[in-house]
mmCIF file with all atom_site columns, C-alpha atoms in Angstrom:
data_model
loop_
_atom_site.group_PDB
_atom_site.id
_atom_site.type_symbol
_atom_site.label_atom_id
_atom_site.label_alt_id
_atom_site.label_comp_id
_atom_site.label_asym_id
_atom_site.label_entity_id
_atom_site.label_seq_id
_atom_site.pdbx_PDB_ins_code
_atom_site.Cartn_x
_atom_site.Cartn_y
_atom_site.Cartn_z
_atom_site.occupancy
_atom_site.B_iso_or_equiv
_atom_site.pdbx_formal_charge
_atom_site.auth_seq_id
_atom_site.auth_comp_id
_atom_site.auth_asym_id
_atom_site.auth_atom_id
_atom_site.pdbx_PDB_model_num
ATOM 1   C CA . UNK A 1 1   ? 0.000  0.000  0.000   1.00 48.00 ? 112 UNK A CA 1
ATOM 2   C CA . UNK A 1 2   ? 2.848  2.498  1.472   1.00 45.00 ? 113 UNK A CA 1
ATOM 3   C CA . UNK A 1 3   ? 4.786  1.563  -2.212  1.00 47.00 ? 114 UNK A CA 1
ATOM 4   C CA . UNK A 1 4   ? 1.695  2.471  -4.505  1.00 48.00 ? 115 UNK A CA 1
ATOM 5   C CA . UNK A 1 5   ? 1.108  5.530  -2.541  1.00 45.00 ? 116 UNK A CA 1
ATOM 6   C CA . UNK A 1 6   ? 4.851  6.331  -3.013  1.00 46.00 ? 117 UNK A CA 1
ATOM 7   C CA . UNK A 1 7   ? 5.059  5.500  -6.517  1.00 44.00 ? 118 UNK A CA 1
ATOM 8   C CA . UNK A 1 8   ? 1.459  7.596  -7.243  1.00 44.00 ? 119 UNK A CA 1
ATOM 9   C CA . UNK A 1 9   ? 3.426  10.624 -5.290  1.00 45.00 ? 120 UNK A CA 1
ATOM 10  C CA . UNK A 1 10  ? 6.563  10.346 -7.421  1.00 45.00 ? 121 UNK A CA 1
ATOM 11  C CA . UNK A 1 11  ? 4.381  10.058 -10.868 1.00 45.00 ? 122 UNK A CA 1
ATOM 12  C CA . UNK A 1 12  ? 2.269  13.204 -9.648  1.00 45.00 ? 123 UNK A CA 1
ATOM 13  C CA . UNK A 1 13  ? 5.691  15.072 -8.814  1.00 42.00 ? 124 UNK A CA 1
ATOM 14  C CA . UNK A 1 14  ? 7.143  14.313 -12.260 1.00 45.00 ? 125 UNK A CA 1
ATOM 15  C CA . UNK A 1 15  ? 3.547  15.323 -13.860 1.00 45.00 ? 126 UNK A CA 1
ATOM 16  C CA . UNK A 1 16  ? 3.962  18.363 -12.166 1.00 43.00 ? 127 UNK A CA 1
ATOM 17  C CA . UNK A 1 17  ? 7.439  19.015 -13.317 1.00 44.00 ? 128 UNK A CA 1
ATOM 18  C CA . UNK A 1 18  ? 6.955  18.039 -17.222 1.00 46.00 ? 129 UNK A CA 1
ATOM 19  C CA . UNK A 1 19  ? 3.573  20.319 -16.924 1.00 44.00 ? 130 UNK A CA 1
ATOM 20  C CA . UNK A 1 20  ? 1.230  17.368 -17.347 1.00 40.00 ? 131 UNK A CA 1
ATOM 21  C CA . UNK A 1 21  ? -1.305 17.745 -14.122 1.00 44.00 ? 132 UNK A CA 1
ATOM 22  C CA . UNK A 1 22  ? -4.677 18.219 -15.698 1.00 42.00 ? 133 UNK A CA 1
ATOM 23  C CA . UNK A 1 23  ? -4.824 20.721 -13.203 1.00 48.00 ? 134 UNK A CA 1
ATOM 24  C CA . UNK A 1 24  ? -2.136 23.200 -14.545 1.00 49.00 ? 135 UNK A CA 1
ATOM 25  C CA . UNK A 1 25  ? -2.704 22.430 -18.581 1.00 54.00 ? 136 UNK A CA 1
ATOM 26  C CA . UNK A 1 26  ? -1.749 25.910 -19.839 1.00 75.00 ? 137 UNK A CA 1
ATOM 27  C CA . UNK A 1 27  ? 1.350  26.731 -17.006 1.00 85.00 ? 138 UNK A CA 1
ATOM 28  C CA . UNK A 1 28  ? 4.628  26.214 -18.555 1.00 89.00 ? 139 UNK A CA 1
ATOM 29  C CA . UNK A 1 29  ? 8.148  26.378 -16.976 1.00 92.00 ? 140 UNK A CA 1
ATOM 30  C CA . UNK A 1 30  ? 10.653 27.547 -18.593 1.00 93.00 ? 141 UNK A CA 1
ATOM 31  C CA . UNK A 1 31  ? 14.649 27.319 -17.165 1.00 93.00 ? 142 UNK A CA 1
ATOM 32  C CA . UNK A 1 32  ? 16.434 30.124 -17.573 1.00 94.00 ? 143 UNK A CA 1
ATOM 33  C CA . UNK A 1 33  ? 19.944 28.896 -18.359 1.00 94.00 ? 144 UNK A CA 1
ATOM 34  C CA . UNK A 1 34  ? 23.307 30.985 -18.212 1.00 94.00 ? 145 UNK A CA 1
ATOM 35  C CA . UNK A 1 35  ? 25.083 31.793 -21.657 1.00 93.00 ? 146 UNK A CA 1
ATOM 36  C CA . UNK A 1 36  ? 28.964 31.341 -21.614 1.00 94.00 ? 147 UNK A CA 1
ATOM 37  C CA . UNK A 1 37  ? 29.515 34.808 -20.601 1.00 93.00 ? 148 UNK A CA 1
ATOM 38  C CA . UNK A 1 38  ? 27.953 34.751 -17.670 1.00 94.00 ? 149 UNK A CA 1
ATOM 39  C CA . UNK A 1 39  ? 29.375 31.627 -16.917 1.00 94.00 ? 150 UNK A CA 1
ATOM 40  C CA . UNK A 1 40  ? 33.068 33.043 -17.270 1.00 95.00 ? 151 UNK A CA 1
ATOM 41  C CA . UNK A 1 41  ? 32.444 36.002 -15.111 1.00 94.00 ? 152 UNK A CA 1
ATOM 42  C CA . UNK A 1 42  ? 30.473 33.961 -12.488 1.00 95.00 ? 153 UNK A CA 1
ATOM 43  C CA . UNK A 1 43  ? 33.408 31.766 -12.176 1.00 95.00 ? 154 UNK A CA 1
ATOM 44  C CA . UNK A 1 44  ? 36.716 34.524 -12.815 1.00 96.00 ? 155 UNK A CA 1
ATOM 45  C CA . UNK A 1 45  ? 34.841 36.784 -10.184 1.00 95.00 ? 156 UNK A CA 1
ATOM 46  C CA . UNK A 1 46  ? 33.886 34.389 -7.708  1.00 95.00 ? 157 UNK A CA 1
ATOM 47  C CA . UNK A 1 47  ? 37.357 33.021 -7.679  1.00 96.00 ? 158 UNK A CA 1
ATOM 48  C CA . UNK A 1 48  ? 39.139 36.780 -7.686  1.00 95.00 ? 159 UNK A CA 1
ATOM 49  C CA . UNK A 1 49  ? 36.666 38.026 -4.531  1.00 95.00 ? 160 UNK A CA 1
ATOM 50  C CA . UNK A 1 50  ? 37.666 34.045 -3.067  1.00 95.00 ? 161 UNK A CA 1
ATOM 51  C CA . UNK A 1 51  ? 41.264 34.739 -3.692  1.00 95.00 ? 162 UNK A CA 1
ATOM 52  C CA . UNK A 1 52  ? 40.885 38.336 -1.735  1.00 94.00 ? 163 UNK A CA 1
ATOM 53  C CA . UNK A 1 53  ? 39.217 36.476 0.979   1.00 93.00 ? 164 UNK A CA 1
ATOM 54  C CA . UNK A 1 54  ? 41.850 33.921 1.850   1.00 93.00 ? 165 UNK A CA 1
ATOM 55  C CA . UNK A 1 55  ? 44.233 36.520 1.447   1.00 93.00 ? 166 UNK A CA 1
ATOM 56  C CA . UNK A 1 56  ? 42.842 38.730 3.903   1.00 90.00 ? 167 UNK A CA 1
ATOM 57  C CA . UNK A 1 57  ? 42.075 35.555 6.476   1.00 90.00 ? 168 UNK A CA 1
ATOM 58  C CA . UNK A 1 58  ? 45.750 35.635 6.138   1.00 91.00 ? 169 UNK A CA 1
ATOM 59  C CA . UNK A 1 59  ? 46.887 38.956 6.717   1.00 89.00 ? 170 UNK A CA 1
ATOM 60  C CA . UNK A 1 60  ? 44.215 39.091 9.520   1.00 87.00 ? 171 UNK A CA 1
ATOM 61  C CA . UNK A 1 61  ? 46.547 36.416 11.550  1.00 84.00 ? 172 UNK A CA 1
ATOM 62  C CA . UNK A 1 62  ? 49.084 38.987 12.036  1.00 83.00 ? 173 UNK A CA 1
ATOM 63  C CA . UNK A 1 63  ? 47.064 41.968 13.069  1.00 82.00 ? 174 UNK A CA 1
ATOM 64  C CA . UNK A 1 64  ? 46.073 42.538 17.140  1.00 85.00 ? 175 UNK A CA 1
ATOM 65  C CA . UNK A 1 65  ? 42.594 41.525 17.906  1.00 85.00 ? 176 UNK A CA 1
ATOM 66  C CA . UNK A 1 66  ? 40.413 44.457 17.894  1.00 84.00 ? 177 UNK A CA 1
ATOM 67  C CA . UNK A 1 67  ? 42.275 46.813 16.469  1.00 86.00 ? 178 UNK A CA 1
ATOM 68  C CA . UNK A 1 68  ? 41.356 49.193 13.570  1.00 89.00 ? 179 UNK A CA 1
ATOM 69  C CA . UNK A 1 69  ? 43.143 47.163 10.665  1.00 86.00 ? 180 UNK A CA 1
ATOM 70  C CA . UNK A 1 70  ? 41.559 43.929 12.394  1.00 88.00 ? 181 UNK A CA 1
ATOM 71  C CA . UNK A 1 71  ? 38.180 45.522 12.021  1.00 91.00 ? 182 UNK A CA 1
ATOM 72  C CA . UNK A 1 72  ? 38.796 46.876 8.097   1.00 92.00 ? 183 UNK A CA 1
ATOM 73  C CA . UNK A 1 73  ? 39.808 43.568 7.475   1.00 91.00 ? 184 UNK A CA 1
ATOM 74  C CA . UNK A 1 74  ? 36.389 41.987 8.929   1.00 92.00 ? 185 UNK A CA 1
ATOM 75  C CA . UNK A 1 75  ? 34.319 44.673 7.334   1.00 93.00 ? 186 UNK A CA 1
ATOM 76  C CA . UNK A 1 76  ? 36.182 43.794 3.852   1.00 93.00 ? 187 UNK A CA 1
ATOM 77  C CA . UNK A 1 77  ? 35.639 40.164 4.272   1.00 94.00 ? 188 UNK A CA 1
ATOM 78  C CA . UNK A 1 78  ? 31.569 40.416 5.019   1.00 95.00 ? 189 UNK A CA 1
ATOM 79  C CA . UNK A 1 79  ? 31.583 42.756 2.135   1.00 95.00 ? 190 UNK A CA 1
ATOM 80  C CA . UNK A 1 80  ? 33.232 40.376 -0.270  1.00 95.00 ? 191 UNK A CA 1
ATOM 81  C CA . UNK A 1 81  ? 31.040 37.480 0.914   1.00 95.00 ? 192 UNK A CA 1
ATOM 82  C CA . UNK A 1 82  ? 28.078 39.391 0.851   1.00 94.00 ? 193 UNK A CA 1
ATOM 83  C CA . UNK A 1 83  ? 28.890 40.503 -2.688  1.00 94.00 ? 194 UNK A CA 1
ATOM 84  C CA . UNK A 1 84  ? 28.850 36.337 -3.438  1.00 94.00 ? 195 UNK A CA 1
ATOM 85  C CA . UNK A 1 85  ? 25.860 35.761 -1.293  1.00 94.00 ? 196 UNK A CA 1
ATOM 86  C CA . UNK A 1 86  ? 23.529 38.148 -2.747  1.00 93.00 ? 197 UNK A CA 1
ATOM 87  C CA . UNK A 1 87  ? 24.617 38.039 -6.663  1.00 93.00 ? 198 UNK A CA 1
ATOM 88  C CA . UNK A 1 88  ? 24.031 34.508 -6.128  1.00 94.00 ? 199 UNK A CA 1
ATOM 89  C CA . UNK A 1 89  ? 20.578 34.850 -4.254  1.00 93.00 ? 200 UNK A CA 1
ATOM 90  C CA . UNK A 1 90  ? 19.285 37.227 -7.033  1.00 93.00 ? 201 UNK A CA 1
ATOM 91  C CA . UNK A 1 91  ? 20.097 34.556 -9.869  1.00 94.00 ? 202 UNK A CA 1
ATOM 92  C CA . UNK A 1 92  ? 17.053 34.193 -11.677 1.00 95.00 ? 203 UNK A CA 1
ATOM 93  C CA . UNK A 1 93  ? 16.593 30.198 -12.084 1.00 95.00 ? 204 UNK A CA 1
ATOM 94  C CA . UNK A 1 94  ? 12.943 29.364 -13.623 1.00 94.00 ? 205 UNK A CA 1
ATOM 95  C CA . UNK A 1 95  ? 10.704 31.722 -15.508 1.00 94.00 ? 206 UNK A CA 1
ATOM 96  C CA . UNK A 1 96  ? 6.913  30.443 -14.505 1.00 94.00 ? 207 UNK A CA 1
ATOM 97  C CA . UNK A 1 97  ? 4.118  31.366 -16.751 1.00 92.00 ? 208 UNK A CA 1
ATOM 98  C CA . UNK A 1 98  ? 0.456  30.615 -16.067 1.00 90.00 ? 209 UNK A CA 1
ATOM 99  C CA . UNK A 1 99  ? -3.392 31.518 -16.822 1.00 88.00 ? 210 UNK A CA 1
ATOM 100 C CA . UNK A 1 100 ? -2.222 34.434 -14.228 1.00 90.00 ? 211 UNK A CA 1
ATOM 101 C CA . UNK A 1 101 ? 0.608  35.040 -13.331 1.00 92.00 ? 212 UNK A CA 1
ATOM 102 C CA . UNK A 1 102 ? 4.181  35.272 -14.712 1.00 93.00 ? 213 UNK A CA 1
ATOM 103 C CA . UNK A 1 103 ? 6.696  34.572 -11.891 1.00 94.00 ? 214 UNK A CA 1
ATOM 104 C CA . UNK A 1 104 ? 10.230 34.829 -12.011 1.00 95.00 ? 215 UNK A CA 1
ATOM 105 C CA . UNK A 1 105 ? 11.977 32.316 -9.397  1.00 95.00 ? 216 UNK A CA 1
ATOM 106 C CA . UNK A 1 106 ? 15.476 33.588 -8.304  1.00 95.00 ? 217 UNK A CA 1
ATOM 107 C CA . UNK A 1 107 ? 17.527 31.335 -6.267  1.00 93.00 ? 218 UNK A CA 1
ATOM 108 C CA . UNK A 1 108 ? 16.111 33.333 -3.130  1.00 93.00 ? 219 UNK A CA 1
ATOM 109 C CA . UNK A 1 109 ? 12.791 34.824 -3.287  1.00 93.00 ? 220 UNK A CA 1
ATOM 110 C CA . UNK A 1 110 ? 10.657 35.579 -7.160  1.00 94.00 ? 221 UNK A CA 1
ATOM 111 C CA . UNK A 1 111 ? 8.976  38.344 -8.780  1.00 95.00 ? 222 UNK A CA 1
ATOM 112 C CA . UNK A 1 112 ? 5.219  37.867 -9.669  1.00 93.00 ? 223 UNK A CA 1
ATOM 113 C CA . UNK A 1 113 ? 3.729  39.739 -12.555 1.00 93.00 ? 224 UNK A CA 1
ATOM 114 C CA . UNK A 1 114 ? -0.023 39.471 -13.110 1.00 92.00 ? 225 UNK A CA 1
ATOM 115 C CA . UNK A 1 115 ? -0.575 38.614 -16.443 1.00 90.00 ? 226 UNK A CA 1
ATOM 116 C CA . UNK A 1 116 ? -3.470 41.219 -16.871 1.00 89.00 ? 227 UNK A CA 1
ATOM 117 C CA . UNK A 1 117 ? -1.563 44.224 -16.084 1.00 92.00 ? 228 UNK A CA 1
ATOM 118 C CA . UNK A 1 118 ? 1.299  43.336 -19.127 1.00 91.00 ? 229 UNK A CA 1
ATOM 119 C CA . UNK A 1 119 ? 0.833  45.879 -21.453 1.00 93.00 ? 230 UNK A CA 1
ATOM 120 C CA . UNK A 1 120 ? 3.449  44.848 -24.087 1.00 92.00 ? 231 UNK A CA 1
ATOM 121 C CA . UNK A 1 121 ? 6.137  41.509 -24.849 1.00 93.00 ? 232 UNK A CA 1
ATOM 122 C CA . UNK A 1 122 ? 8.825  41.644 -27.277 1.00 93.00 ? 233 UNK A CA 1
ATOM 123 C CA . UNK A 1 123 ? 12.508 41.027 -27.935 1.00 92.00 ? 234 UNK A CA 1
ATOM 124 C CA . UNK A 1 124 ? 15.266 42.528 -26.778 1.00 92.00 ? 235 UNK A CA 1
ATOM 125 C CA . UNK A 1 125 ? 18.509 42.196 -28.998 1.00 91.00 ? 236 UNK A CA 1
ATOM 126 C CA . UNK A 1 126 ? 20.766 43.731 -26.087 1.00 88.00 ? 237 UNK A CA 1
ATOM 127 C CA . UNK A 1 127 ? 21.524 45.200 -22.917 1.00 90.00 ? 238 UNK A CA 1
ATOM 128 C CA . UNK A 1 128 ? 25.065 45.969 -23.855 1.00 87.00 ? 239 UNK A CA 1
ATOM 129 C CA . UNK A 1 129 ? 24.481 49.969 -24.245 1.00 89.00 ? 240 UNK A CA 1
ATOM 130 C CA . UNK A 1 130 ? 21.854 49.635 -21.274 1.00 92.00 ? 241 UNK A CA 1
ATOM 131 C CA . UNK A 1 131 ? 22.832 52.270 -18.243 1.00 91.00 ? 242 UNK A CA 1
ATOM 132 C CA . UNK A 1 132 ? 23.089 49.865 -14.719 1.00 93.00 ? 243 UNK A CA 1
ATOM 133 C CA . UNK A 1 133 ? 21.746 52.199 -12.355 1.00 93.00 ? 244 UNK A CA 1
ATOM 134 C CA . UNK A 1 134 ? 21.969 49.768 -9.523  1.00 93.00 ? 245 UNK A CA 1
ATOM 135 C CA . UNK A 1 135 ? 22.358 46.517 -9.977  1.00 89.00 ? 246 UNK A CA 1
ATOM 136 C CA . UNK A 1 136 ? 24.897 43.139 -11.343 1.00 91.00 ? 247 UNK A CA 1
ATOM 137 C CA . UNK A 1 137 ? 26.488 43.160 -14.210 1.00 89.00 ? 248 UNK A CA 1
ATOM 138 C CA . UNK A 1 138 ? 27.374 39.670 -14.742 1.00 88.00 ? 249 UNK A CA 1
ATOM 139 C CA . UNK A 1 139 ? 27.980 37.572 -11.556 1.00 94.00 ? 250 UNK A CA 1
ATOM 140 C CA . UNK A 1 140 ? 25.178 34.919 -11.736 1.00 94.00 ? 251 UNK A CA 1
ATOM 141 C CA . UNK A 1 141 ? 23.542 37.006 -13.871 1.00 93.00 ? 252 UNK A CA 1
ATOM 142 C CA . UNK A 1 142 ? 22.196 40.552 -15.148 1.00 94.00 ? 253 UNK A CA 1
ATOM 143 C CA . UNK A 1 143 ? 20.411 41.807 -12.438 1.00 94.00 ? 254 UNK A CA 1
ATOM 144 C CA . UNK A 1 144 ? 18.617 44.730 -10.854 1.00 94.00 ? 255 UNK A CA 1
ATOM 145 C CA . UNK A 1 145 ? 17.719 48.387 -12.067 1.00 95.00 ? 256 UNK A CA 1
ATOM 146 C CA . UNK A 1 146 ? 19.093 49.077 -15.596 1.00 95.00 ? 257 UNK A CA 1
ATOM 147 C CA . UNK A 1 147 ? 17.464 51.878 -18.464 1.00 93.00 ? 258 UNK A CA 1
ATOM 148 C CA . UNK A 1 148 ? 17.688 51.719 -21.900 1.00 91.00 ? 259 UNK A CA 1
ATOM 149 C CA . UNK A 1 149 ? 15.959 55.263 -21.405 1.00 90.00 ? 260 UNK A CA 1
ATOM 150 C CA . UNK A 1 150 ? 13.191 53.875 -19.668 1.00 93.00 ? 261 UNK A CA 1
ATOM 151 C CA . UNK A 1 151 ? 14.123 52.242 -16.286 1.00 94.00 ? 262 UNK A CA 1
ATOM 152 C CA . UNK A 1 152 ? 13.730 48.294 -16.310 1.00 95.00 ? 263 UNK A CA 1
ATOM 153 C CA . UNK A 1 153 ? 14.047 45.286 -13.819 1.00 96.00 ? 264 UNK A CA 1
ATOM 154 C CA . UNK A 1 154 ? 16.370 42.790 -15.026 1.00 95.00 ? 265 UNK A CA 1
ATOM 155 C CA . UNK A 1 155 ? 16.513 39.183 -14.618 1.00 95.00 ? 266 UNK A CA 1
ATOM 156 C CA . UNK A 1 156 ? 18.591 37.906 -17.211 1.00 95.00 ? 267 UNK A CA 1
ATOM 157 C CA . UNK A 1 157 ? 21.170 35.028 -17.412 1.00 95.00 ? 268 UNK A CA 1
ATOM 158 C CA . UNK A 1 158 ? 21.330 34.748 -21.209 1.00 94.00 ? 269 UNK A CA 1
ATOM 159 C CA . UNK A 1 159 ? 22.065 38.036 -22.764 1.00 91.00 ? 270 UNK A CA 1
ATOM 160 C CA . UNK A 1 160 ? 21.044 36.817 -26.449 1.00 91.00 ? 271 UNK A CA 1
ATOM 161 C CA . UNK A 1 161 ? 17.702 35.533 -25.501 1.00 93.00 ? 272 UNK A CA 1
ATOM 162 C CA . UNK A 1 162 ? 16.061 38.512 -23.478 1.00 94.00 ? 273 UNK A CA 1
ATOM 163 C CA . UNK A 1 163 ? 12.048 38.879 -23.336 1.00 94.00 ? 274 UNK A CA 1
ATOM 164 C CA . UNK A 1 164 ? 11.133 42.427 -22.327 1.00 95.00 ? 275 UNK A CA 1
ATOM 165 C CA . UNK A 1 165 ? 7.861  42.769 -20.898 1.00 94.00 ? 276 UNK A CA 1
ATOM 166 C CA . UNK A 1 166 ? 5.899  45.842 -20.008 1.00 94.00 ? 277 UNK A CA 1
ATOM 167 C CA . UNK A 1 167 ? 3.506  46.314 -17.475 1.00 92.00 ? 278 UNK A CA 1
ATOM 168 C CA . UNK A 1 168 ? 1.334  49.741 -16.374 1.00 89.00 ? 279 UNK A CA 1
ATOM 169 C CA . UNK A 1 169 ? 4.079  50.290 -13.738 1.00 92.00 ? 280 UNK A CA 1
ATOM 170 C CA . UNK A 1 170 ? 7.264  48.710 -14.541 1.00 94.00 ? 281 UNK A CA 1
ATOM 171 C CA . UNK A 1 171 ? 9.421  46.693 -17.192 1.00 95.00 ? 282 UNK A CA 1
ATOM 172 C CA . UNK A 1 172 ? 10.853 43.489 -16.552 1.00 96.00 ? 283 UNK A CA 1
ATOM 173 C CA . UNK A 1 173 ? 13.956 41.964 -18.930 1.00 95.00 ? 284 UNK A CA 1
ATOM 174 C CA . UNK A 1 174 ? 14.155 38.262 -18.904 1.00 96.00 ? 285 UNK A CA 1
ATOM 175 C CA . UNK A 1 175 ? 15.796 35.498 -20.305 1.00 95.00 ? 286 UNK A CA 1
ATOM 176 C CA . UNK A 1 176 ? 14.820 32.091 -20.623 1.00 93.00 ? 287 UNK A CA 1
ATOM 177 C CA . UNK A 1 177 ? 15.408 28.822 -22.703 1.00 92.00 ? 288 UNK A CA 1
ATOM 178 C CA . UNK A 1 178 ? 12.923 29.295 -25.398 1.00 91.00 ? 289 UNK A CA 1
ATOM 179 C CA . UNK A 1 179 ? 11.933 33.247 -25.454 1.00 91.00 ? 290 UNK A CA 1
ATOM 180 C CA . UNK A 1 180 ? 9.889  32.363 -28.766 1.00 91.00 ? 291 UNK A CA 1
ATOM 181 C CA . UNK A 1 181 ? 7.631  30.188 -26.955 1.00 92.00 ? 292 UNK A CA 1
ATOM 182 C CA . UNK A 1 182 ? 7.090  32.327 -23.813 1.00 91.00 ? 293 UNK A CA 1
ATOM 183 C CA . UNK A 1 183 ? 6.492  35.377 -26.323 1.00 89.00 ? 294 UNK A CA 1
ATOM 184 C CA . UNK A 1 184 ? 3.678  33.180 -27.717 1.00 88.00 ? 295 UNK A CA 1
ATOM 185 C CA . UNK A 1 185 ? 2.312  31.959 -24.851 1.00 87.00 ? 296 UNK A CA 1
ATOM 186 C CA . UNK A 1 186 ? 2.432  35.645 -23.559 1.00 86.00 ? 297 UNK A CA 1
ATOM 187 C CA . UNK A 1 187 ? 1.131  36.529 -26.845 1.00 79.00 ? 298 UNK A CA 1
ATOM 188 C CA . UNK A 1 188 ? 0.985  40.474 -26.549 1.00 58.00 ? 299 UNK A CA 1
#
């Protein structure tokens, strides 16, 4: 009994995965995998901001407890690793799209758009003369606030297949594996 419950709970899981439940016929996930770019500076910078790390756990060995270098040394450190913490945390992972909703899972937290609020959906050949007004430009990703004249949210990981998409009140940039199919299914 315990096995066919089990083995009706692992077929459910995997219909809900590959999209299947009758339940959710018209949601569709889509991954959003990073482009060789962003791999290389994910990598080269983690490793650099690593390498400063270490080297300041090193230096730190040789300076008195508590005193003023000691503490520049700790506030340098939890800067670094915050820098690797958060550009990590704001990785955008799955684009979600449903009957309602268009939700954009990060590796901590996701942005929800309502689908009746999007105003527009097209292409977008580039960010690459796009302004970063506060934001990543490459670790993990392309995130945060960026304007190509018109402020935008980016969540990008693949900067040859961005979707822009335009609501009343703001524009969201993402990138997923198939931004044909998530333009049609957005079909605006």
């Amino acid at each position: 009994m315990d096995n066919q419950r089990g083995t009706a709970q692992k077929r459910t899981a995997e219909e809900e995965k590959n999209n299947l439940n009758p339940a959710h016929k018209s949601m569709k996930t889509f991954a959003c995998p990073m482009s060789a770019t962003v791999k290389t500076i994910s990598i080269l910078t983690t490793v650099l901001l690593v390498g400063v790390m270490v080297f300041c756990a090193l230096t730190l060995k040789n300076k008195p407890y508590c005193s003023a270098d000691w503490w520049i040394i700790i506030g340098v450190l939890l800067l670094l690793l915050t820098t690797i913490v958060v550009c990590a945390a704001m990785q955008p992972r799955f684009v979600v799209v449903d009957d309602n909703y268009v939700v954009i899972k990060k590796r901590l937290g996701q942005v929800t758009v309502e689908r009746d609020s999007i105003i527009a959906v097209k292409h977008k050949k580039s960010m690459m003369n796009d302004i970063r007004m506060f934001g990543n430009g490459g670790m993990f990703g392309l995130t945060g606030i960026w304007s190509d004249g018109k402020s935008y949210h980016a969540y990008v990981t693949n900067e040859k297949q961005i979707v822009m998409i335009e609501t009343g009140r703001r524009r969201y940039a993402v990138s997923c594996d198939s931004p044909d199919k998530l333009l049609e299914m957005l079909g605006k």
